[in-house]
Short mmCIF file of C-alpha atoms and ligand atoms in Angstrom, two decimals:
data_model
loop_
_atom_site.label_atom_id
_atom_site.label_comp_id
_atom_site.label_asym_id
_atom_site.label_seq_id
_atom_site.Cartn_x
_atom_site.Cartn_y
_atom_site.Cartn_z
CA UNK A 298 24.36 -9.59 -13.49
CA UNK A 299 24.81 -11.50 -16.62
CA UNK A 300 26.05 -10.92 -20.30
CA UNK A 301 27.74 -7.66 -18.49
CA UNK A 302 31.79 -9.05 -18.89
CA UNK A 303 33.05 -7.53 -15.98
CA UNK A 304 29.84 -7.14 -13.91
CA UNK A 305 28.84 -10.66 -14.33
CA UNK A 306 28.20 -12.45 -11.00
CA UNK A 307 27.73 -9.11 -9.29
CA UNK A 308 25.08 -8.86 -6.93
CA UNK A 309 22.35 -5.63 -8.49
CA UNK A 310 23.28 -3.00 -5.41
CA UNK A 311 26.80 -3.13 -5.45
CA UNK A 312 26.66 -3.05 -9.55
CA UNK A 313 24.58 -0.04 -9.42
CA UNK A 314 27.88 1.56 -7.97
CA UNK A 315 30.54 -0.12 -9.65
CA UNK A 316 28.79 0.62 -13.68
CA UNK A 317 28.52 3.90 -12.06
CA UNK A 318 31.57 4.48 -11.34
CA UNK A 319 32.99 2.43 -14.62
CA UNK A 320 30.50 5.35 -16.51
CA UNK A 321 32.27 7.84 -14.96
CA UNK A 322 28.43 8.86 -13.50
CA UNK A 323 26.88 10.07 -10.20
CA UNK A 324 24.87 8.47 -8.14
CA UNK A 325 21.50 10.26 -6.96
CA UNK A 326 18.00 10.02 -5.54
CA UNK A 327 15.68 11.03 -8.06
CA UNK A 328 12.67 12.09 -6.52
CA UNK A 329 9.08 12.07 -8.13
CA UNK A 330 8.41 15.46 -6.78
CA UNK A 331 7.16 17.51 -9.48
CA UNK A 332 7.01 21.45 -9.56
CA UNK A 333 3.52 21.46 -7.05
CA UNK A 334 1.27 24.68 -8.22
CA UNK A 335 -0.21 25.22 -4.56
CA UNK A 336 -2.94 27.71 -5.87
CA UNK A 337 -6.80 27.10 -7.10
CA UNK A 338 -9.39 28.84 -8.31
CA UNK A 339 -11.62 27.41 -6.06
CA UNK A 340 -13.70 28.48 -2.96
CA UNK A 341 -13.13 25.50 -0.96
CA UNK A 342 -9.50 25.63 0.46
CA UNK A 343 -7.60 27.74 2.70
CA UNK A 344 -7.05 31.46 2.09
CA UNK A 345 -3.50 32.44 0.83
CA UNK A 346 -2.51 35.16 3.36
CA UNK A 347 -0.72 37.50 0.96
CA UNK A 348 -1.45 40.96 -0.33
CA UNK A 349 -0.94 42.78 -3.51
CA UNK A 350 0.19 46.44 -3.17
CA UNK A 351 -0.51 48.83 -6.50
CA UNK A 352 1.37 51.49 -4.88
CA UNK A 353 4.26 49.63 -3.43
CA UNK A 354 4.54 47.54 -7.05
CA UNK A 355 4.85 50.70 -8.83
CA UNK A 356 7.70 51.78 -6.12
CA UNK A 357 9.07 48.26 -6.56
CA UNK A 358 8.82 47.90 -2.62
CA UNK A 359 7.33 44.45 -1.23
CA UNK A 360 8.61 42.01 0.98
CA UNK A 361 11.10 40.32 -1.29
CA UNK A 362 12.72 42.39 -3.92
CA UNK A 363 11.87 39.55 -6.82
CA UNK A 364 8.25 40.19 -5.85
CA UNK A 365 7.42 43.84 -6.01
CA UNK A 366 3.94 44.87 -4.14
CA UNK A 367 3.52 41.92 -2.35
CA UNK A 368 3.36 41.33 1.31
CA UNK A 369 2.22 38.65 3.41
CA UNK A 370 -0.52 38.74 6.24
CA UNK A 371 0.93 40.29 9.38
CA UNK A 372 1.34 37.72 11.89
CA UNK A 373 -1.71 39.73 13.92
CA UNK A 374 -4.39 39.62 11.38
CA UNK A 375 -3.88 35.72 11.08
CA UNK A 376 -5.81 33.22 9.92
CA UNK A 377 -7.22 34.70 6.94
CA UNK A 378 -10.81 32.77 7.38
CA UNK A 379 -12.92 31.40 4.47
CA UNK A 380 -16.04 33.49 4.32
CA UNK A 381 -19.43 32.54 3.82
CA UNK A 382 -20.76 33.51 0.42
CA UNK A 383 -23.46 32.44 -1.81
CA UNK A 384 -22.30 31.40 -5.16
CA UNK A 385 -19.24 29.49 -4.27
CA UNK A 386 -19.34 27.78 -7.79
CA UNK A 387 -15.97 27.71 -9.81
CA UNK A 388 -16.69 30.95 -12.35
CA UNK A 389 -15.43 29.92 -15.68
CA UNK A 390 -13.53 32.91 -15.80
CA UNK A 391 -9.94 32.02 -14.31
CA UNK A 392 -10.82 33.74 -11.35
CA UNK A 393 -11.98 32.35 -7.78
CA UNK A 394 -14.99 32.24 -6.40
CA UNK A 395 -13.44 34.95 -3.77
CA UNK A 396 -12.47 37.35 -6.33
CA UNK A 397 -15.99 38.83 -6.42
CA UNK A 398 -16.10 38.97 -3.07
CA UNK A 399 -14.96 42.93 -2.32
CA UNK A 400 -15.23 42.60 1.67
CA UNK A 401 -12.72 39.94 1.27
CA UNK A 402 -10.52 41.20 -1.47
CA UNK A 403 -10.32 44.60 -0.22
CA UNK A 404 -7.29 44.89 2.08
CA UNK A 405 -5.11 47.67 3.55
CA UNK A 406 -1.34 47.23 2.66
CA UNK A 407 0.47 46.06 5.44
CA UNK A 408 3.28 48.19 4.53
CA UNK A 409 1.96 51.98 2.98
CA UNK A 410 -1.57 51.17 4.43
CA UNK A 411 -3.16 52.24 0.88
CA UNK A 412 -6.28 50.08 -0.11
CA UNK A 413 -4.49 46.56 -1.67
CA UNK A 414 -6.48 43.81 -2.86
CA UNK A 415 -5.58 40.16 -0.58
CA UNK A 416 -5.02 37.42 -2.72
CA UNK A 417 -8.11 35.29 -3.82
CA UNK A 418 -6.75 31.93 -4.58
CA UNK A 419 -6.53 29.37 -2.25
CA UNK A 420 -4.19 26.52 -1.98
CA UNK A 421 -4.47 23.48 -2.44
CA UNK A 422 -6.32 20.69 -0.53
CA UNK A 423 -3.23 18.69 -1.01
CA UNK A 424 -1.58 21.29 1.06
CA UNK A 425 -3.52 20.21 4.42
CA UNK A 426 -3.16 16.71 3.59
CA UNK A 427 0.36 17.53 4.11
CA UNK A 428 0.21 18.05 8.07
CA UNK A 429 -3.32 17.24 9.25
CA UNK A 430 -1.57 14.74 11.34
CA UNK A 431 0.62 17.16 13.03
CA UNK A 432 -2.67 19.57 13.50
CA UNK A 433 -5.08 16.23 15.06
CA UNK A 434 -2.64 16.40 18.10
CA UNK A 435 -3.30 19.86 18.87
CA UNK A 436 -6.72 21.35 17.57
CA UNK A 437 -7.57 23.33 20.09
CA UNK A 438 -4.46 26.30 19.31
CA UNK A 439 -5.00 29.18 18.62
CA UNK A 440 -1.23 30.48 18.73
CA UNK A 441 0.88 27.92 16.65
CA UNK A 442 -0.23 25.06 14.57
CA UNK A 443 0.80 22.72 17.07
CA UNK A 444 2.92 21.72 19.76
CA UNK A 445 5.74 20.66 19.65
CA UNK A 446 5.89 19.03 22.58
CA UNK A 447 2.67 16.78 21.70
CA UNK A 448 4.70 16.23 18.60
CA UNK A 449 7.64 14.42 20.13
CA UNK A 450 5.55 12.49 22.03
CA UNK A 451 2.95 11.13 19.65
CA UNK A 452 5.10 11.07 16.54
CA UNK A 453 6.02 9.87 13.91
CA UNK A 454 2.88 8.08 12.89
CA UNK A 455 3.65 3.91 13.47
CA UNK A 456 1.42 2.69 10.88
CA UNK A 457 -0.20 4.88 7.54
CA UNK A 458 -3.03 2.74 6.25
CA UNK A 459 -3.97 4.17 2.82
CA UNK A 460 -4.42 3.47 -1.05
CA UNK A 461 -1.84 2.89 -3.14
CA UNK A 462 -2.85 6.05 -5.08
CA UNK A 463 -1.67 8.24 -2.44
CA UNK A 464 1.99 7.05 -2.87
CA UNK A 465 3.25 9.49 -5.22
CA UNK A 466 1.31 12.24 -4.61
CA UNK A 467 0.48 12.96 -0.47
CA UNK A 468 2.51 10.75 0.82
CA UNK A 469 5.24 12.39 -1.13
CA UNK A 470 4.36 16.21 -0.28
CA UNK A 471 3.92 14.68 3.40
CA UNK A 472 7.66 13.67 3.38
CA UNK A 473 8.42 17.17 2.21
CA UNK A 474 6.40 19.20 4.41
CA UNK A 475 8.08 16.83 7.25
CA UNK A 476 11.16 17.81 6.15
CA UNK A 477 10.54 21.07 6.05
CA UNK A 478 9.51 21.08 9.54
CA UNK A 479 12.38 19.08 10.55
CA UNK A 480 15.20 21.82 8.70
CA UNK A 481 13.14 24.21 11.03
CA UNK A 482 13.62 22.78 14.05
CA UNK A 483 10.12 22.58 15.13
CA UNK A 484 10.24 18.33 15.11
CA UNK A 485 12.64 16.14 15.96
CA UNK A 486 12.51 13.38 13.24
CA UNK A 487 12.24 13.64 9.30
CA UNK A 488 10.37 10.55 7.93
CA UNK A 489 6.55 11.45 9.16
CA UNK A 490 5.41 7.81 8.85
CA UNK A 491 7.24 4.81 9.82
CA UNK A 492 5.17 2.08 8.06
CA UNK A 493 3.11 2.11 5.33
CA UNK A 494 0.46 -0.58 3.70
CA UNK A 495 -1.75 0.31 0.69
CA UNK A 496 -4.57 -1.84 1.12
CA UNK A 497 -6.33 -3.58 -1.81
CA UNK A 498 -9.53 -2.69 -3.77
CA UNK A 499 -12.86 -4.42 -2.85
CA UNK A 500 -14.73 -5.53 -6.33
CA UNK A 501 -18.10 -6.84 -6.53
CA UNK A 502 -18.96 -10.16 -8.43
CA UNK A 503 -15.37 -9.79 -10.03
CA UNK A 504 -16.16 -5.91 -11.65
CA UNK A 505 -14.63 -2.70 -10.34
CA UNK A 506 -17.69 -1.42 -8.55
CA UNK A 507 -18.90 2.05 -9.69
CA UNK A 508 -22.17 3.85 -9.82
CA UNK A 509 -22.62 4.13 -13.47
CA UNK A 510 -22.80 -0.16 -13.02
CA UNK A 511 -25.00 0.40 -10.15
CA UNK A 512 -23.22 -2.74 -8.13
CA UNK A 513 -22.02 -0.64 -5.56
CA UNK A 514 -22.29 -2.23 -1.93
CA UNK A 515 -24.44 -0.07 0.28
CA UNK A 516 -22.85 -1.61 3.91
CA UNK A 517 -26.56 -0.61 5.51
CA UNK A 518 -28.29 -3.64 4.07
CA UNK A 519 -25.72 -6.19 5.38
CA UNK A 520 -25.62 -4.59 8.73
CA UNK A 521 -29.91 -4.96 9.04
CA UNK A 522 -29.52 -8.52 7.61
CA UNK A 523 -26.69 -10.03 9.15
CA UNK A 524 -25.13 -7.46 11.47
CA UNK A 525 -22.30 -5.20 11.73
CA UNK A 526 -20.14 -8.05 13.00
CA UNK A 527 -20.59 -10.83 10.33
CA UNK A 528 -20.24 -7.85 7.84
CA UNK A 529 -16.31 -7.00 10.10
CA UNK A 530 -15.23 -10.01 9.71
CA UNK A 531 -16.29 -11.08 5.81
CA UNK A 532 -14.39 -7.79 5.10
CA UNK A 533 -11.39 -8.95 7.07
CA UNK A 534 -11.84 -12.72 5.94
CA UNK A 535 -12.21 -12.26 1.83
CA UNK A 536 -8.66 -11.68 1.15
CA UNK A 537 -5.49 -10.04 2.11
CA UNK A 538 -5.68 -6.37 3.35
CA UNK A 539 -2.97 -5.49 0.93
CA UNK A 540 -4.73 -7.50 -2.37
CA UNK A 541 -8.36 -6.78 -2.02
CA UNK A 542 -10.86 -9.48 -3.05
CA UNK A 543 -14.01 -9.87 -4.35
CA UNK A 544 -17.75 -9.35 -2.48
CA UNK A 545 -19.77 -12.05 -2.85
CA UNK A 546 -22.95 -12.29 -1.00
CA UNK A 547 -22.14 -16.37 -0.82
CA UNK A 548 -19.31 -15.44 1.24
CA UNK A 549 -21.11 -13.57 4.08
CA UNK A 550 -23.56 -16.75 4.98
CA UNK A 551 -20.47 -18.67 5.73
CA UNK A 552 -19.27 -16.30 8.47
CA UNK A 553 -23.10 -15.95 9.73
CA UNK A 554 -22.83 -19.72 10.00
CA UNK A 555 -19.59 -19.24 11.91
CA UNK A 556 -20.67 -16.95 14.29
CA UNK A 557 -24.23 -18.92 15.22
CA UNK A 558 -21.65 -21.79 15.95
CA UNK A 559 -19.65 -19.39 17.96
CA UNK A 560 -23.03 -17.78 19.71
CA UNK A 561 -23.86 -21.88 20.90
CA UNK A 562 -20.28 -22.88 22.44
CA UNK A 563 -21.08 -21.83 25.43
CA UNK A 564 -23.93 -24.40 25.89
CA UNK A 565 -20.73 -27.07 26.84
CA UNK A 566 -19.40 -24.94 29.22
CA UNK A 567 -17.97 -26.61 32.44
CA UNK A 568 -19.85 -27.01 35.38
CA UNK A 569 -16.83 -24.99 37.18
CA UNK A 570 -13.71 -23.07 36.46
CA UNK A 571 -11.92 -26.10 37.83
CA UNK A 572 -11.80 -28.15 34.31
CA UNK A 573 -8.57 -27.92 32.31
CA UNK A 574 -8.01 -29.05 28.75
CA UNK A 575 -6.43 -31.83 27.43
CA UNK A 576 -2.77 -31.40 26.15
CA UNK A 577 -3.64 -31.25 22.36
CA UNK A 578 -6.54 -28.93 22.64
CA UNK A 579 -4.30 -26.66 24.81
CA UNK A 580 -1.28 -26.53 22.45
CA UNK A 581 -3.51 -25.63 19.53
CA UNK A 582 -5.25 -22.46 22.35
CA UNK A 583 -1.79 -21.64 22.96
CA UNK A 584 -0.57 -21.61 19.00
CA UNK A 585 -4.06 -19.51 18.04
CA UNK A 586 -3.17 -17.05 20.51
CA UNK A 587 0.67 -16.61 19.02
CA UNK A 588 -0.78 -16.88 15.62
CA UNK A 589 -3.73 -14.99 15.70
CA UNK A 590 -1.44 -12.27 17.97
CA UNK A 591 1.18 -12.37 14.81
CA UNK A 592 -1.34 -11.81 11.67
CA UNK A 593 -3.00 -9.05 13.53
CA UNK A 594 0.13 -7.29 13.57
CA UNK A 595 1.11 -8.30 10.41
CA UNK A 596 -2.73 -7.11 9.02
CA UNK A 597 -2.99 -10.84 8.03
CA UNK A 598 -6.47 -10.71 9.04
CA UNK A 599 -7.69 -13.38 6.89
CA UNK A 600 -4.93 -15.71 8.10
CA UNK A 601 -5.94 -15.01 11.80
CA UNK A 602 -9.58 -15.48 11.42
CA UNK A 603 -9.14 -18.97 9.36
CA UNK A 604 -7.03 -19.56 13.05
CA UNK A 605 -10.06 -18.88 14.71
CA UNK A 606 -12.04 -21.04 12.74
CA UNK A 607 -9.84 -24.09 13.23
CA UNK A 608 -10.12 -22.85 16.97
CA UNK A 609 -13.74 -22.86 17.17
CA UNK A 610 -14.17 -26.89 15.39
CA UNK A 611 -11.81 -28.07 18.13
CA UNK A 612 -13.38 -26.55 20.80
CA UNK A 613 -16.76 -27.97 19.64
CA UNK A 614 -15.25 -31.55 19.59
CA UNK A 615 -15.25 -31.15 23.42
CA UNK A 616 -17.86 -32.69 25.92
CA UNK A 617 -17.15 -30.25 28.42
CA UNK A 618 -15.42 -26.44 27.35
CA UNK A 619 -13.03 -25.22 30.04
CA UNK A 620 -13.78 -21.68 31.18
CA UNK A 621 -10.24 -20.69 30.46
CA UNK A 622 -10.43 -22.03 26.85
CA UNK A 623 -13.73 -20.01 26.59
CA UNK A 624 -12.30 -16.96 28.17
CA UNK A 625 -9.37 -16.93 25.43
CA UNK A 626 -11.66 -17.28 22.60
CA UNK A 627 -13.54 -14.75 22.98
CA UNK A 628 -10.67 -12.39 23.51
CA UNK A 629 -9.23 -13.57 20.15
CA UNK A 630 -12.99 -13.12 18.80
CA UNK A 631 -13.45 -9.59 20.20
CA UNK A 632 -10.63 -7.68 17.52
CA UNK A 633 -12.92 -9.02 14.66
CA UNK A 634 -16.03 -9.36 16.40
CA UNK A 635 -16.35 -6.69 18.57
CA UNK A 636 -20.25 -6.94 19.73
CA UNK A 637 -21.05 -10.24 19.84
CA UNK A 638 -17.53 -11.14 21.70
CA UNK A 639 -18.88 -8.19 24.81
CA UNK A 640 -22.44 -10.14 24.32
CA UNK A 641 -21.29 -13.60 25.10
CA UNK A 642 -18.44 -12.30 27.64
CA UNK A 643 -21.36 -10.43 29.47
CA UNK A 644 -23.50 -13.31 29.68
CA UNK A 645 -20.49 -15.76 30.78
CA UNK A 646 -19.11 -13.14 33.41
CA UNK A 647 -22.56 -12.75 35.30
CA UNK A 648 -22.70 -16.76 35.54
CA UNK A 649 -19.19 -16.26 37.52
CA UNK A 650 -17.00 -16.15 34.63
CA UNK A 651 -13.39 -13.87 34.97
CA UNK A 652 -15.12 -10.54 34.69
CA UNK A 653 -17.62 -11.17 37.66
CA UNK A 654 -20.35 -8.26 38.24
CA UNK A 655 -19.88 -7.23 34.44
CA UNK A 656 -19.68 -3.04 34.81
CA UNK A 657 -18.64 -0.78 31.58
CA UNK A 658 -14.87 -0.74 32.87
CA UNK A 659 -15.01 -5.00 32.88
CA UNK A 660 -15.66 -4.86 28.72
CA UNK A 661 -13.97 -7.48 26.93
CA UNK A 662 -12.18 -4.57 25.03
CA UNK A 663 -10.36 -3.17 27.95
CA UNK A 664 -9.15 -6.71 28.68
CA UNK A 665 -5.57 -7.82 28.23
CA UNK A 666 -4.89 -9.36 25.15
CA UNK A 667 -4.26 -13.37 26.00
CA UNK A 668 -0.67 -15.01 26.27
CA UNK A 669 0.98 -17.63 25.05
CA UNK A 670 3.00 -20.05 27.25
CA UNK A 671 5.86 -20.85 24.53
CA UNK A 672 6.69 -24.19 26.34
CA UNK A 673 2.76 -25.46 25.56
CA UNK A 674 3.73 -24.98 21.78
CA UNK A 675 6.65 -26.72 21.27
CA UNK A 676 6.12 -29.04 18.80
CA UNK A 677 6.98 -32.78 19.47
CA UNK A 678 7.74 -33.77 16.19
CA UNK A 679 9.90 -32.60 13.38
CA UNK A 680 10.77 -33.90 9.53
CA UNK A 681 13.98 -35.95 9.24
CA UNK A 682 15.41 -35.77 6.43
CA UNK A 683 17.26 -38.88 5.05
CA UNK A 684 19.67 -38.49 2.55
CA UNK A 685 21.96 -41.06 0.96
CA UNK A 686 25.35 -40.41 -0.43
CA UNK A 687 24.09 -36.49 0.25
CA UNK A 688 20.72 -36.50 -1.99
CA UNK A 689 17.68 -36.06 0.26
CA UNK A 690 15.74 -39.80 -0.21
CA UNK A 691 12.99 -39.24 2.11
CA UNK A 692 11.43 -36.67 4.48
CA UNK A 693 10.46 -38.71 7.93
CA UNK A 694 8.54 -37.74 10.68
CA UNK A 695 10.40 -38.40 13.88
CA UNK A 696 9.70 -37.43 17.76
CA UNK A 697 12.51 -34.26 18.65
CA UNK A 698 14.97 -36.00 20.48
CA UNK A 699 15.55 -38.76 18.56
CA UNK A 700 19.16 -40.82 18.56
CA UNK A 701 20.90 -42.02 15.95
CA UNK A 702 20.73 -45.21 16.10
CA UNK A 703 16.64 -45.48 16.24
CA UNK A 704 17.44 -42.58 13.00
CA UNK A 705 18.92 -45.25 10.63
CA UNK A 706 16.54 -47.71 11.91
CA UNK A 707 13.68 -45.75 10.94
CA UNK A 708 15.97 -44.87 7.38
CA UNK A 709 16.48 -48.26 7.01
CA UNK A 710 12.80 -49.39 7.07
CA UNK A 711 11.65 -46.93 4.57
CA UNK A 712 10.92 -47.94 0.95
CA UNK A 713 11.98 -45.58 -0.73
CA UNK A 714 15.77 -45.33 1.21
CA UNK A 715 16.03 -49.31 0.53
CA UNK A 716 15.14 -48.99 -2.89
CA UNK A 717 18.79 -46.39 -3.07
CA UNK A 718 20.62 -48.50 -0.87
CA UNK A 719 19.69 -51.60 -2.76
CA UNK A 720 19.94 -49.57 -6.23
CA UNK A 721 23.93 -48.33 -5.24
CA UNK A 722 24.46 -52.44 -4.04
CA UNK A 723 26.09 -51.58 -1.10
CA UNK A 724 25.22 -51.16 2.82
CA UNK A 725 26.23 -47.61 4.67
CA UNK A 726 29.54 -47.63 5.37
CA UNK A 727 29.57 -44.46 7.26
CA UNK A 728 26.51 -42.26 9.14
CA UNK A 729 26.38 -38.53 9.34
CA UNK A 730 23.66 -37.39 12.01
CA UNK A 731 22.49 -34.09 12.78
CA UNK A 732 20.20 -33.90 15.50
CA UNK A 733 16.85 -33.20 14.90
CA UNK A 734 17.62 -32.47 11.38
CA UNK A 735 19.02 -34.60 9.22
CA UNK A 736 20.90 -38.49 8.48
CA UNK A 737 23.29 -38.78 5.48
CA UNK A 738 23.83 -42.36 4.95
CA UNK A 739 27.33 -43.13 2.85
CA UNK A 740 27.67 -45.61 0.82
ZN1 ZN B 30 1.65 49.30 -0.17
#
């Protein structure tokens, strides 16, 4: 906080409470949750199992005494199914579709039994969106919406991929109809998604594509020209999941070009399994599986697949490609490109490679994903940084490990450290060292 007198220097969360409480306010969660009308005059959506008495209106009886004639659906006679009808057009008229519909409509009261007319709106789509999740677990029953059981054990949902417009609307009635569940006991947690990521928007040639521009991208073209694959992994290569980028038909040549490179590495494969790599090659293996591991997690596809790339051009430097080296590609390859990565692993596992006698349960996408050995990527080297009189001078690249005393030598040969030592007329006088960080020479 600033220009706040009192508040000044305070950190935003704990001001929030202390203005608060100099206001003389309450604090509270404001939720974005809006009065939700559940009904529509529509034909698509599920039925509303209620019922509309005459009779019992005009006796004020019903199932709640603030709604007079109304009853819901006994229990028995549930669901209330859509019918089929012919003109399922909205009707101008305020009405639904069903209203017309006197086989529907027409229902006995649950309650006096006199003809009652069922209610012909149906709610909202947005209601289904609510749970559909809790529903996919358990399609199949008939007697309850789902189990509960199945519940526990495959919810709450890890990861919720969606678009950022869903964030105040489902996502929101989601979390309430969650909620809901949770106050009646029927789950066990109250938050229905633990991660979410809105992914970004795909433009074409830098425009918002729409129809009315006609530059829409029809995926069917790409897949005959270049293939499903090289089509995966533009996608996944243009930009960040969460930003979006923009479709350019440049863009997909380069990743046809990568995977024709990928599609001829296994001409230099090794005469036998025996071959190992050489210490470099094998600590840059071992940091593209960690890596590419990481931004897959992290939806940093992009990221991963540039790893892959940097992969592939060392791997090509090679005379000879060690099977192992070859085996670990293609596992990275497979995530992002998932037919040509079984194609190649086919081929290699009926010339002896690790899948030998390739069958359908030996696919390259039932394999383990690779592992990193975290000694093999230890790096060597780190930056020294050189200060003098406490102001960093220079940034050094030094071997981990190194001692003090080979430290200042290195200090002392660098230009730009003389040219401060020289400039303050002096010679150190004192040496702080922290290993494999940092030299403060005082002068
Ligand atoms: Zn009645």
């Amino acid at each position: 906080m600033i220009n706040s007198a009192k508040f000044n220097g305070t950190n935003s969360e704990k001001a929030k409470i202390e203005i608060t409480k100099f206001a003389g306010g309450d604090r509270k969660i404001n939720y974005r949750l809006r009065d939700w009308l559940i009904s529509r005059q529509r034909y698509w959506g599920p039925p509303i199992p209620m019922i509309f008495c005459d009779f019992c209106h005009k006796s004020g009886k019903g199932e709640r005494k603030e709604m007079p004639g109304w009853h819901s659906v006994p229990e028995k006679n549930l669901p209330v199914k859509l019918p089929f009808i012919k003109d399922y057009r909205p009707q101008g008229t305020g009405e639904s579709p069903l209203a017309k519909e006197r086989k529907f409509s027409k229902a006995r009261c649950p309650m006096c039994k006199n003809w009652a007319r069922r209610e012909t709106d149906v709610s909202d789509t947005f209601l289904d969106s609510t749970w559909y999740f809790f529903r996919y677990l358990d399609t199949k029953n008939k007697n309850k919406p789902f189990d509960k059981q199945s519940a526990k054990k495959w919810l709450p949902v890890n990861m919720y991929i969606g678009g950022a417009e869903h964030s105040v609307l489902h996502l929101l009635y989601s979390r309430f109809i969650t909620k809901a569940f949770f106050d009646w006991k029927i789950i066990n947690f109250d938050e229905p998604f633990k991660k979410f990521r809105a992914h970004g928007l795909i433009i074409k040639d830098g425009a918002k594509m729409s129809k009315s521009k006609g530059n829409i991208v029809n995926p069917d073209g790409y897949f005959k020209d270049f293939g499903a694959d090289v089509m995966r992994i533009y996608l996944a290569f243009m930009a960040p999941l969460e930003q979006g980028g923009d479709f350019r038909d440049q863009g997909i040549s380069g990743i046809d070009r990568f995977l024709v490179r990928v599609g001829k590495l296994k001409a230099k494969l090794a005469k036998t399994s025996k071959e190992g790599l050489s210490e470099n090659s094998e600590k840059l293996l071992h940091k593209s599986i960690k890596k590419i591991g990481e931004d897959i997690e992290n939806l940093h596809y992009n990221t991963a697949i540039s790893q892959l790339m940097i992969l592939l051009s060392e791997l090509e430097k090679l005379a000879s490609l060690p099977w192992h080296s070859y085996d670990i590609f293609l596992k990275l390859l497979a995530p992002f490109a998932p037919y040509l990565s079984e194609e190649l692993w086919q081929e290699f596992s009926a010339k002896g490679g690790p899948a030998s006698g390739w069958k359908k349960q030996n696919s390259i996408h039932l394999e383990p994903w690779p592992k990193f050995d975290p000694k093999k990527i230890k790096d060597e080297r780190f930056k020294l940084i050189i200060q003098v009189n406490g102001k960093v001078r220079a940034v050094l690249d030094a071997t981990i490990g190194i001692s003090e005393k080979a430290a200042l030598e290195m200090a002392m040969e660098d230009e730009s450290v003389k040219k401060y030592i020289s400039s303050l007329a002096g010679s150190p006088k004192k040496t702080i060292f922290v290993p494999d960080k940092l030299l403060n020479l005082v002068i």
